[in-house]
């Protein structure tokens, strides 16, 4: 069968590999139909040093498909069911997994497509507990946005930041996959949304999604604009995933007692911060990684209710590297996906 594998830094090849055996007890075999691209794919493509992995590695951390075969003991799924795939090989046995906090697994086997072979292949055997059945009305391309883009935002906004209806929120990089999703999810509960973008075209698109105020960070300091727009009051929540370039400006955008939730550091992992500002303003800062499996179910339900992902580009599997290069260039608005 075909698979897309990484052989070295920026060396992706479409190759033939052996098809998997029949699924083992507790497993299902999934025919992969669509894969969502994310910055974790870019990091792997670049050869990030912190990834412990063996090359060649099948890439793809976010995917969806349909059940092709079922192993012994599997319940709740049948052949032909569309499924979204959870992006980490969690143990399913530790206290965190048993409590549904899968992204805090104490014995995780790795992230698919980054540490261990991922979803960019025609067929994969995967534990059935990591498959979430897709509701009617949600296609494979949409479902392929559930595992990371929608699930991550659902976890960040509602599990961690505790975003409430009517609050104000600053969403960084409003043209990104998670940025567009955050705008939609926040507007759906009546929040006032401020967002940053890199050009005016993205700004117009962000407004069309529902953003109330847009700041082009290449032309003006976003923290100054947000403070001006909020009459120096600040916002309730900052949705942060840019990292070093925006960190301290993000803190300045918070009102007293405000909450910052962060899931990424695309501009760099290290920064400094004013600790007196932190405790005097009583900020609450939460790190957020991945999502719970339940967040994928919640995300798919939102899609079924009409909250469609924003799709920038859909490419064939052979053009996966082209998609990564587009994502890396930040010329994207929404999600880039590949189909098999």
PDB file of C-alpha atoms in Angstrom, residues 37-323:
ATOM      1  CA  UNK A  37      -1.803  19.429   8.299  1.00  0.00           C
ATOM      2  CA  UNK A  38      -0.564  21.200  11.419  1.00  0.00           C
ATOM      3  CA  UNK A  39       2.570  22.884  12.707  1.00  0.00           C
ATOM      4  CA  UNK A  40       3.589  19.663  14.429  1.00  0.00           C
ATOM      5  CA  UNK A  41       3.961  18.272  10.899  1.00  0.00           C
ATOM      6  CA  UNK A  42       6.133  21.258   9.982  1.00  0.00           C
ATOM      7  CA  UNK A  43       8.325  20.684  13.047  1.00  0.00           C
ATOM      8  CA  UNK A  44       8.763  17.043  12.115  1.00  0.00           C
ATOM      9  CA  UNK A  45       9.488  18.007   8.494  1.00  0.00           C
ATOM     10  CA  UNK A  46      12.222  20.371   9.689  1.00  0.00           C
ATOM     11  CA  UNK A  47      13.771  17.684  11.918  1.00  0.00           C
ATOM     12  CA  UNK A  48      13.080  19.103  15.356  1.00  0.00           C
ATOM     13  CA  UNK A  49      15.711  17.765  17.754  1.00  0.00           C
ATOM     14  CA  UNK A  50      13.351  16.900  20.628  1.00  0.00           C
ATOM     15  CA  UNK A  51      11.517  14.241  18.617  1.00  0.00           C
ATOM     16  CA  UNK A  52      12.680  10.744  19.519  1.00  0.00           C
ATOM     17  CA  UNK A  53      11.867   8.722  16.449  1.00  0.00           C
ATOM     18  CA  UNK A  54      13.185   6.213  13.985  1.00  0.00           C
ATOM     19  CA  UNK A  55      13.336   7.071  10.292  1.00  0.00           C
ATOM     20  CA  UNK A  56      11.795   6.472   7.866  1.00  0.00           C
ATOM     21  CA  UNK A  57       8.625   7.613   9.631  1.00  0.00           C
ATOM     22  CA  UNK A  58       5.105   7.648   8.196  1.00  0.00           C
ATOM     23  CA  UNK A  59       3.861  11.208   8.720  1.00  0.00           C
ATOM     24  CA  UNK A  60       0.413  12.615   9.519  1.00  0.00           C
ATOM     25  CA  UNK A  61      -0.875  13.481  13.008  1.00  0.00           C
ATOM     26  CA  UNK A  62      -4.529  14.278  12.271  1.00  0.00           C
ATOM     27  CA  UNK A  63      -6.783  12.102  10.188  1.00  0.00           C
ATOM     28  CA  UNK A  64     -10.122  10.507   9.426  1.00  0.00           C
ATOM     29  CA  UNK A  65     -11.361   7.548   7.456  1.00  0.00           C
ATOM     30  CA  UNK A  66     -13.692   4.589   7.670  1.00  0.00           C
ATOM     31  CA  UNK A  67     -13.560   1.276   9.480  1.00  0.00           C
ATOM     32  CA  UNK A  68     -12.402  -1.492   7.135  1.00  0.00           C
ATOM     33  CA  UNK A  69     -12.116  -4.395   9.605  1.00  0.00           C
ATOM     34  CA  UNK A  70     -12.748  -5.027  13.295  1.00  0.00           C
ATOM     35  CA  UNK A  71     -10.702  -6.995  15.801  1.00  0.00           C
ATOM     36  CA  UNK A  72     -12.038  -9.285  18.480  1.00  0.00           C
ATOM     37  CA  UNK A  73     -13.820  -7.634  21.389  1.00  0.00           C
ATOM     38  CA  UNK A  74     -14.495  -4.296  19.709  1.00  0.00           C
ATOM     39  CA  UNK A  75     -17.917  -2.838  20.411  1.00  0.00           C
ATOM     40  CA  UNK A  76     -19.672   0.280  19.180  1.00  0.00           C
ATOM     41  CA  UNK A  77     -18.097   0.307  15.721  1.00  0.00           C
ATOM     42  CA  UNK A  78     -18.868  -1.624  12.536  1.00  0.00           C
ATOM     43  CA  UNK A  79     -17.286  -1.932   9.114  1.00  0.00           C
ATOM     44  CA  UNK A  80     -18.037   1.178   7.060  1.00  0.00           C
ATOM     45  CA  UNK A  81     -18.378   3.571  10.003  1.00  0.00           C
ATOM     46  CA  UNK A  82     -16.639   6.928   9.417  1.00  0.00           C
ATOM     47  CA  UNK A  83     -14.212   7.762  12.216  1.00  0.00           C
ATOM     48  CA  UNK A  84     -11.928  10.567  13.340  1.00  0.00           C
ATOM     49  CA  UNK A  85      -8.628   9.443  14.829  1.00  0.00           C
ATOM     50  CA  UNK A  86      -7.050  10.513  18.111  1.00  0.00           C
ATOM     51  CA  UNK A  87      -3.498  11.679  17.475  1.00  0.00           C
ATOM     52  CA  UNK A  88      -1.573  10.055  20.323  1.00  0.00           C
ATOM     53  CA  UNK A  89      -1.046   6.428  21.292  1.00  0.00           C
ATOM     54  CA  UNK A  90      -2.207   6.676  24.892  1.00  0.00           C
ATOM     55  CA  UNK A  91      -2.155   3.641  27.177  1.00  0.00           C
ATOM     56  CA  UNK A  92      -5.860   3.606  28.079  1.00  0.00           C
ATOM     57  CA  UNK A  93      -4.983   2.141  31.488  1.00  0.00           C
ATOM     58  CA  UNK A  94      -3.453   4.856  33.673  1.00  0.00           C
ATOM     59  CA  UNK A  95      -5.461   7.067  36.025  1.00  0.00           C
ATOM     60  CA  UNK A  96      -5.499   9.987  33.575  1.00  0.00           C
ATOM     61  CA  UNK A  97      -6.760   7.841  30.681  1.00  0.00           C
ATOM     62  CA  UNK A  98      -9.370   6.173  32.872  1.00  0.00           C
ATOM     63  CA  UNK A  99     -10.634   9.619  33.891  1.00  0.00           C
ATOM     64  CA  UNK A 100     -10.873  10.748  30.255  1.00  0.00           C
ATOM     65  CA  UNK A 101      -7.841  13.042  30.479  1.00  0.00           C
ATOM     66  CA  UNK A 102      -6.100  11.264  27.620  1.00  0.00           C
ATOM     67  CA  UNK A 103      -3.635  14.073  26.913  1.00  0.00           C
ATOM     68  CA  UNK A 104      -2.179  13.569  30.417  1.00  0.00           C
ATOM     69  CA  UNK A 105      -1.487   9.867  29.823  1.00  0.00           C
ATOM     70  CA  UNK A 106       1.279   8.580  32.103  1.00  0.00           C
ATOM     71  CA  UNK A 107       2.569   6.042  29.567  1.00  0.00           C
ATOM     72  CA  UNK A 108       1.951   7.581  26.151  1.00  0.00           C
ATOM     73  CA  UNK A 109       3.577   5.758  23.259  1.00  0.00           C
ATOM     74  CA  UNK A 110       4.024   8.956  21.229  1.00  0.00           C
ATOM     75  CA  UNK A 111       2.264  11.298  18.843  1.00  0.00           C
ATOM     76  CA  UNK A 112       1.247   9.710  15.551  1.00  0.00           C
ATOM     77  CA  UNK A 113       3.269  11.075  12.638  1.00  0.00           C
ATOM     78  CA  UNK A 114       5.836  12.693  14.918  1.00  0.00           C
ATOM     79  CA  UNK A 115       7.236  10.045  17.262  1.00  0.00           C
ATOM     80  CA  UNK A 116       5.554   6.971  15.783  1.00  0.00           C
ATOM     81  CA  UNK A 117       4.195   6.074  12.335  1.00  0.00           C
ATOM     82  CA  UNK A 118       1.219   8.272  11.526  1.00  0.00           C
ATOM     83  CA  UNK A 119      -1.875   8.427   9.362  1.00  0.00           C
ATOM     84  CA  UNK A 120      -0.480   9.211   5.897  1.00  0.00           C
ATOM     85  CA  UNK A 121      -1.027   5.698   4.587  1.00  0.00           C
ATOM     86  CA  UNK A 122      -3.876   3.902   2.955  1.00  0.00           C
ATOM     87  CA  UNK A 123      -4.689   1.650   5.910  1.00  0.00           C
ATOM     88  CA  UNK A 124      -3.792   1.685   9.603  1.00  0.00           C
ATOM     89  CA  UNK A 125      -4.492  -0.602  12.559  1.00  0.00           C
ATOM     90  CA  UNK A 126      -5.303   1.454  15.644  1.00  0.00           C
ATOM     91  CA  UNK A 127      -6.846   0.811  19.073  1.00  0.00           C
ATOM     92  CA  UNK A 128     -10.616   1.127  18.742  1.00  0.00           C
ATOM     93  CA  UNK A 129     -10.743   3.450  21.778  1.00  0.00           C
ATOM     94  CA  UNK A 130      -8.802   6.042  19.735  1.00  0.00           C
ATOM     95  CA  UNK A 131     -11.508   6.146  17.041  1.00  0.00           C
ATOM     96  CA  UNK A 132     -14.439   8.527  17.366  1.00  0.00           C
ATOM     97  CA  UNK A 133     -17.475   7.791  15.234  1.00  0.00           C
ATOM     98  CA  UNK A 134     -18.343  10.680  12.920  1.00  0.00           C
ATOM     99  CA  UNK A 135     -21.979  11.831  12.959  1.00  0.00           C
ATOM    100  CA  UNK A 136     -24.116  12.086   9.848  1.00  0.00           C
ATOM    101  CA  UNK A 137     -23.568  15.192   7.742  1.00  0.00           C
ATOM    102  CA  UNK A 138     -19.823  15.481   8.460  1.00  0.00           C
ATOM    103  CA  UNK A 139     -17.565  14.434   5.579  1.00  0.00           C
ATOM    104  CA  UNK A 140     -14.039  13.020   5.746  1.00  0.00           C
ATOM    105  CA  UNK A 141     -12.321  16.347   5.087  1.00  0.00           C
ATOM    106  CA  UNK A 142     -14.243  18.010   7.906  1.00  0.00           C
ATOM    107  CA  UNK A 143     -13.703  15.066  10.239  1.00  0.00           C
ATOM    108  CA  UNK A 144      -9.960  15.227   9.586  1.00  0.00           C
ATOM    109  CA  UNK A 145      -9.969  18.631  11.323  1.00  0.00           C
ATOM    110  CA  UNK A 146     -11.392  17.228  14.559  1.00  0.00           C
ATOM    111  CA  UNK A 147      -8.365  15.546  16.093  1.00  0.00           C
ATOM    112  CA  UNK A 148      -6.133  18.597  16.397  1.00  0.00           C
ATOM    113  CA  UNK A 149      -7.677  21.807  15.047  1.00  0.00           C
ATOM    114  CA  UNK A 150     -11.156  21.558  16.565  1.00  0.00           C
ATOM    115  CA  UNK A 151     -10.225  19.313  19.483  1.00  0.00           C
ATOM    116  CA  UNK A 152      -7.329  21.516  20.578  1.00  0.00           C
ATOM    117  CA  UNK A 153      -9.469  24.665  20.486  1.00  0.00           C
ATOM    118  CA  UNK A 154     -12.370  22.989  22.298  1.00  0.00           C
ATOM    119  CA  UNK A 155      -9.966  21.923  25.065  1.00  0.00           C
ATOM    120  CA  UNK A 156      -8.248  25.304  25.253  1.00  0.00           C
ATOM    121  CA  UNK A 157     -11.327  27.499  25.318  1.00  0.00           C
ATOM    122  CA  UNK A 158     -13.731  25.482  27.419  1.00  0.00           C
ATOM    123  CA  UNK A 159     -11.771  22.980  29.532  1.00  0.00           C
ATOM    124  CA  UNK A 160      -8.877  25.302  30.327  1.00  0.00           C
ATOM    125  CA  UNK A 161      -9.750  28.978  29.774  1.00  0.00           C
ATOM    126  CA  UNK A 162     -13.362  28.402  30.925  1.00  0.00           C
ATOM    127  CA  UNK A 163     -14.582  30.854  28.290  1.00  0.00           C
ATOM    128  CA  UNK A 164     -18.095  32.090  29.119  1.00  0.00           C
ATOM    129  CA  UNK A 165     -20.804  33.570  26.871  1.00  0.00           C
ATOM    130  CA  UNK A 166     -20.423  37.311  26.428  1.00  0.00           C
ATOM    131  CA  UNK A 167     -16.760  37.498  27.440  1.00  0.00           C
ATOM    132  CA  UNK A 168     -14.023  39.124  25.362  1.00  0.00           C
ATOM    133  CA  UNK A 169     -11.166  37.185  23.797  1.00  0.00           C
ATOM    134  CA  UNK A 170      -8.025  37.940  21.794  1.00  0.00           C
ATOM    135  CA  UNK A 171      -7.296  35.199  19.235  1.00  0.00           C
ATOM    136  CA  UNK A 172      -3.780  35.307  17.844  1.00  0.00           C
ATOM    137  CA  UNK A 173      -3.117  34.367  14.214  1.00  0.00           C
ATOM    138  CA  UNK A 174      -6.760  34.490  13.227  1.00  0.00           C
ATOM    139  CA  UNK A 175      -5.982  33.038   9.798  1.00  0.00           C
ATOM    140  CA  UNK A 176      -4.459  29.812  11.111  1.00  0.00           C
ATOM    141  CA  UNK A 177      -6.293  26.526  11.399  1.00  0.00           C
ATOM    142  CA  UNK A 178      -6.811  26.844  15.148  1.00  0.00           C
ATOM    143  CA  UNK A 179      -7.235  30.611  14.929  1.00  0.00           C
ATOM    144  CA  UNK A 180     -10.159  30.389  12.516  1.00  0.00           C
ATOM    145  CA  UNK A 181     -11.689  27.673  14.682  1.00  0.00           C
ATOM    146  CA  UNK A 182     -11.280  29.736  17.850  1.00  0.00           C
ATOM    147  CA  UNK A 183     -13.029  32.707  16.230  1.00  0.00           C
ATOM    148  CA  UNK A 184     -15.952  30.504  15.249  1.00  0.00           C
ATOM    149  CA  UNK A 185     -16.267  28.778  18.615  1.00  0.00           C
ATOM    150  CA  UNK A 186     -16.043  32.029  20.569  1.00  0.00           C
ATOM    151  CA  UNK A 187     -18.566  33.835  18.371  1.00  0.00           C
ATOM    152  CA  UNK A 188     -20.949  30.882  18.647  1.00  0.00           C
ATOM    153  CA  UNK A 189     -21.406  31.681  22.358  1.00  0.00           C
ATOM    154  CA  UNK A 190     -21.651  35.430  21.882  1.00  0.00           C
ATOM    155  CA  UNK A 191     -18.133  36.549  22.759  1.00  0.00           C
ATOM    156  CA  UNK A 192     -16.501  39.743  21.539  1.00  0.00           C
ATOM    157  CA  UNK A 193     -13.555  38.600  19.430  1.00  0.00           C
ATOM    158  CA  UNK A 194     -10.339  40.512  18.777  1.00  0.00           C
ATOM    159  CA  UNK A 195      -7.852  38.870  16.448  1.00  0.00           C
ATOM    160  CA  UNK A 196      -4.419  39.453  14.958  1.00  0.00           C
ATOM    161  CA  UNK A 197      -3.554  38.802  11.303  1.00  0.00           C
ATOM    162  CA  UNK A 198      -0.560  39.342   9.052  1.00  0.00           C
ATOM    163  CA  UNK A 199      -2.269  41.190   6.188  1.00  0.00           C
ATOM    164  CA  UNK A 200      -5.460  43.045   5.336  1.00  0.00           C
ATOM    165  CA  UNK A 201      -6.839  40.268   3.135  1.00  0.00           C
ATOM    166  CA  UNK A 202      -6.743  37.882   6.081  1.00  0.00           C
ATOM    167  CA  UNK A 203      -8.311  40.631   8.169  1.00  0.00           C
ATOM    168  CA  UNK A 204     -11.332  40.814   5.882  1.00  0.00           C
ATOM    169  CA  UNK A 205     -11.698  37.042   5.943  1.00  0.00           C
ATOM    170  CA  UNK A 206     -11.460  37.016   9.741  1.00  0.00           C
ATOM    171  CA  UNK A 207     -14.229  39.626   9.939  1.00  0.00           C
ATOM    172  CA  UNK A 208     -16.359  37.471   7.658  1.00  0.00           C
ATOM    173  CA  UNK A 209     -15.966  34.642  10.181  1.00  0.00           C
ATOM    174  CA  UNK A 210     -17.275  36.886  12.921  1.00  0.00           C
ATOM    175  CA  UNK A 211     -14.252  38.661  14.402  1.00  0.00           C
ATOM    176  CA  UNK A 212     -15.364  42.018  15.818  1.00  0.00           C
ATOM    177  CA  UNK A 213     -11.969  43.737  15.737  1.00  0.00           C
ATOM    178  CA  UNK A 214      -8.936  42.875  13.607  1.00  0.00           C
ATOM    179  CA  UNK A 215      -5.368  44.073  14.116  1.00  0.00           C
ATOM    180  CA  UNK A 216      -2.729  43.764  11.401  1.00  0.00           C
ATOM    181  CA  UNK A 217       0.318  43.044  13.552  1.00  0.00           C
ATOM    182  CA  UNK A 218       2.683  43.984  10.720  1.00  0.00           C
ATOM    183  CA  UNK A 219       1.374  47.548  10.727  1.00  0.00           C
ATOM    184  CA  UNK A 220       0.631  48.248  14.406  1.00  0.00           C
ATOM    185  CA  UNK A 221       1.430  46.893  17.844  1.00  0.00           C
ATOM    186  CA  UNK A 222      -1.421  44.574  18.675  1.00  0.00           C
ATOM    187  CA  UNK A 223      -1.202  45.186  22.423  1.00  0.00           C
ATOM    188  CA  UNK A 224      -1.602  48.920  21.953  1.00  0.00           C
ATOM    189  CA  UNK A 225      -4.585  48.469  19.659  1.00  0.00           C
ATOM    190  CA  UNK A 226      -6.323  45.982  21.932  1.00  0.00           C
ATOM    191  CA  UNK A 227      -5.852  48.241  24.950  1.00  0.00           C
ATOM    192  CA  UNK A 228      -7.159  51.183  22.942  1.00  0.00           C
ATOM    193  CA  UNK A 229     -10.171  49.261  21.665  1.00  0.00           C
ATOM    194  CA  UNK A 230     -11.024  48.014  25.161  1.00  0.00           C
ATOM    195  CA  UNK A 231     -10.497  51.513  26.677  1.00  0.00           C
ATOM    196  CA  UNK A 232      -7.430  50.143  28.510  1.00  0.00           C
ATOM    197  CA  UNK A 233      -9.574  47.563  30.252  1.00  0.00           C
ATOM    198  CA  UNK A 234      -8.199  44.485  28.436  1.00  0.00           C
ATOM    199  CA  UNK A 235      -9.816  41.200  27.455  1.00  0.00           C
ATOM    200  CA  UNK A 236     -10.998  38.305  29.573  1.00  0.00           C
ATOM    201  CA  UNK A 237      -9.071  35.638  27.656  1.00  0.00           C
ATOM    202  CA  UNK A 238      -6.053  35.498  25.338  1.00  0.00           C
ATOM    203  CA  UNK A 239      -5.803  32.518  22.985  1.00  0.00           C
ATOM    204  CA  UNK A 240      -2.033  32.238  22.574  1.00  0.00           C
ATOM    205  CA  UNK A 241      -0.100  29.903  20.308  1.00  0.00           C
ATOM    206  CA  UNK A 242       2.508  32.133  18.679  1.00  0.00           C
ATOM    207  CA  UNK A 243       5.055  32.109  21.501  1.00  0.00           C
ATOM    208  CA  UNK A 244       8.004  34.401  22.138  1.00  0.00           C
ATOM    209  CA  UNK A 245       7.033  37.164  19.681  1.00  0.00           C
ATOM    210  CA  UNK A 246       3.648  37.794  21.275  1.00  0.00           C
ATOM    211  CA  UNK A 247       3.920  36.552  24.858  1.00  0.00           C
ATOM    212  CA  UNK A 248       4.469  39.768  26.793  1.00  0.00           C
ATOM    213  CA  UNK A 249       2.141  41.749  24.548  1.00  0.00           C
ATOM    214  CA  UNK A 250      -0.498  39.102  25.217  1.00  0.00           C
ATOM    215  CA  UNK A 251      -0.154  39.624  28.963  1.00  0.00           C
ATOM    216  CA  UNK A 252      -0.589  43.378  28.496  1.00  0.00           C
ATOM    217  CA  UNK A 253      -3.861  42.683  26.677  1.00  0.00           C
ATOM    218  CA  UNK A 254      -5.386  40.905  29.679  1.00  0.00           C
ATOM    219  CA  UNK A 255      -7.680  42.602  32.142  1.00  0.00           C
ATOM    220  CA  UNK A 256      -6.993  42.117  35.848  1.00  0.00           C
ATOM    221  CA  UNK A 257      -7.657  38.495  36.684  1.00  0.00           C
ATOM    222  CA  UNK A 258      -7.662  37.587  32.994  1.00  0.00           C
ATOM    223  CA  UNK A 259      -6.812  34.146  31.632  1.00  0.00           C
ATOM    224  CA  UNK A 260      -4.193  33.245  29.050  1.00  0.00           C
ATOM    225  CA  UNK A 261      -4.236  29.775  27.512  1.00  0.00           C
ATOM    226  CA  UNK A 262      -1.387  28.639  25.277  1.00  0.00           C
ATOM    227  CA  UNK A 263      -0.814  25.576  23.109  1.00  0.00           C
ATOM    228  CA  UNK A 264       2.124  26.554  20.919  1.00  0.00           C
ATOM    229  CA  UNK A 265       5.344  28.451  20.344  1.00  0.00           C
ATOM    230  CA  UNK A 266       5.759  28.779  16.596  1.00  0.00           C
ATOM    231  CA  UNK A 267       7.857  31.957  16.942  1.00  0.00           C
ATOM    232  CA  UNK A 268      10.136  30.479  19.601  1.00  0.00           C
ATOM    233  CA  UNK A 269       9.906  28.527  22.865  1.00  0.00           C
ATOM    234  CA  UNK A 270      11.690  30.891  25.277  1.00  0.00           C
ATOM    235  CA  UNK A 271      10.812  34.298  26.664  1.00  0.00           C
ATOM    236  CA  UNK A 272      11.052  36.425  29.804  1.00  0.00           C
ATOM    237  CA  UNK A 273       8.177  37.837  31.802  1.00  0.00           C
ATOM    238  CA  UNK A 274       7.534  40.318  34.585  1.00  0.00           C
ATOM    239  CA  UNK A 275       6.621  38.301  37.665  1.00  0.00           C
ATOM    240  CA  UNK A 276       5.385  41.374  39.524  1.00  0.00           C
ATOM    241  CA  UNK A 277       2.949  41.996  36.682  1.00  0.00           C
ATOM    242  CA  UNK A 278       1.852  38.368  36.885  1.00  0.00           C
ATOM    243  CA  UNK A 279       0.901  38.391  40.545  1.00  0.00           C
ATOM    244  CA  UNK A 280      -0.209  42.019  40.845  1.00  0.00           C
ATOM    245  CA  UNK A 281      -2.622  41.625  37.923  1.00  0.00           C
ATOM    246  CA  UNK A 282      -3.601  38.141  39.132  1.00  0.00           C
ATOM    247  CA  UNK A 283      -3.304  36.577  35.710  1.00  0.00           C
ATOM    248  CA  UNK A 284      -4.113  32.906  35.250  1.00  0.00           C
ATOM    249  CA  UNK A 285      -1.871  31.178  32.703  1.00  0.00           C
ATOM    250  CA  UNK A 286      -2.636  27.669  31.494  1.00  0.00           C
ATOM    251  CA  UNK A 287      -0.657  25.424  29.190  1.00  0.00           C
ATOM    252  CA  UNK A 288      -2.760  23.233  26.933  1.00  0.00           C
ATOM    253  CA  UNK A 289      -1.555  20.302  24.838  1.00  0.00           C
ATOM    254  CA  UNK A 290      -3.710  18.307  22.475  1.00  0.00           C
ATOM    255  CA  UNK A 291      -7.143  17.391  23.727  1.00  0.00           C
ATOM    256  CA  UNK A 292      -9.234  14.765  25.430  1.00  0.00           C
ATOM    257  CA  UNK A 293     -10.966  12.183  23.256  1.00  0.00           C
ATOM    258  CA  UNK A 294     -14.250  13.675  24.458  1.00  0.00           C
ATOM    259  CA  UNK A 295     -13.220  17.003  22.909  1.00  0.00           C
ATOM    260  CA  UNK A 296     -13.175  15.306  19.497  1.00  0.00           C
ATOM    261  CA  UNK A 297     -16.741  14.098  20.047  1.00  0.00           C
ATOM    262  CA  UNK A 298     -17.776  17.609  21.073  1.00  0.00           C
ATOM    263  CA  UNK A 299     -16.052  19.037  18.004  1.00  0.00           C
ATOM    264  CA  UNK A 300     -17.734  16.619  15.619  1.00  0.00           C
ATOM    265  CA  UNK A 301     -21.099  17.476  17.166  1.00  0.00           C
ATOM    266  CA  UNK A 302     -20.413  21.156  16.468  1.00  0.00           C
ATOM    267  CA  UNK A 303     -19.580  20.315  12.860  1.00  0.00           C
ATOM    268  CA  UNK A 304     -22.792  18.309  12.561  1.00  0.00           C
ATOM    269  CA  UNK A 305     -24.660  21.374  13.862  1.00  0.00           C
ATOM    270  CA  UNK A 306     -23.193  23.502  11.074  1.00  0.00           C
ATOM    271  CA  UNK A 307     -19.840  24.800  12.360  1.00  0.00           C
ATOM    272  CA  UNK A 308     -17.701  23.848   9.368  1.00  0.00           C
ATOM    273  CA  UNK A 309     -13.898  24.074   9.468  1.00  0.00           C
ATOM    274  CA  UNK A 310     -12.342  26.822   7.366  1.00  0.00           C
ATOM    275  CA  UNK A 311     -10.488  25.028   4.567  1.00  0.00           C
ATOM    276  CA  UNK A 312      -7.662  26.788   2.753  1.00  0.00           C
ATOM    277  CA  UNK A 313      -6.521  24.017   0.410  1.00  0.00           C
ATOM    278  CA  UNK A 314      -7.172  20.335  -0.277  1.00  0.00           C
ATOM    279  CA  UNK A 315      -4.273  18.468  -1.905  1.00  0.00           C
ATOM    280  CA  UNK A 316      -3.541  14.891  -2.996  1.00  0.00           C
ATOM    281  CA  UNK A 317      -1.214  12.847  -0.805  1.00  0.00           C
ATOM    282  CA  UNK A 318       1.678  13.258  -3.224  1.00  0.00           C
ATOM    283  CA  UNK A 319       1.591  17.038  -2.605  1.00  0.00           C
ATOM    284  CA  UNK A 320       1.872  16.746   1.202  1.00  0.00           C
ATOM    285  CA  UNK A 321       5.252  18.539   1.175  1.00  0.00           C
ATOM    286  CA  UNK A 322       3.753  21.382  -0.867  1.00  0.00           C
ATOM    287  CA  UNK A 323       1.091  21.751   1.797  1.00  0.00           C
TER     288      UNK A 323
END
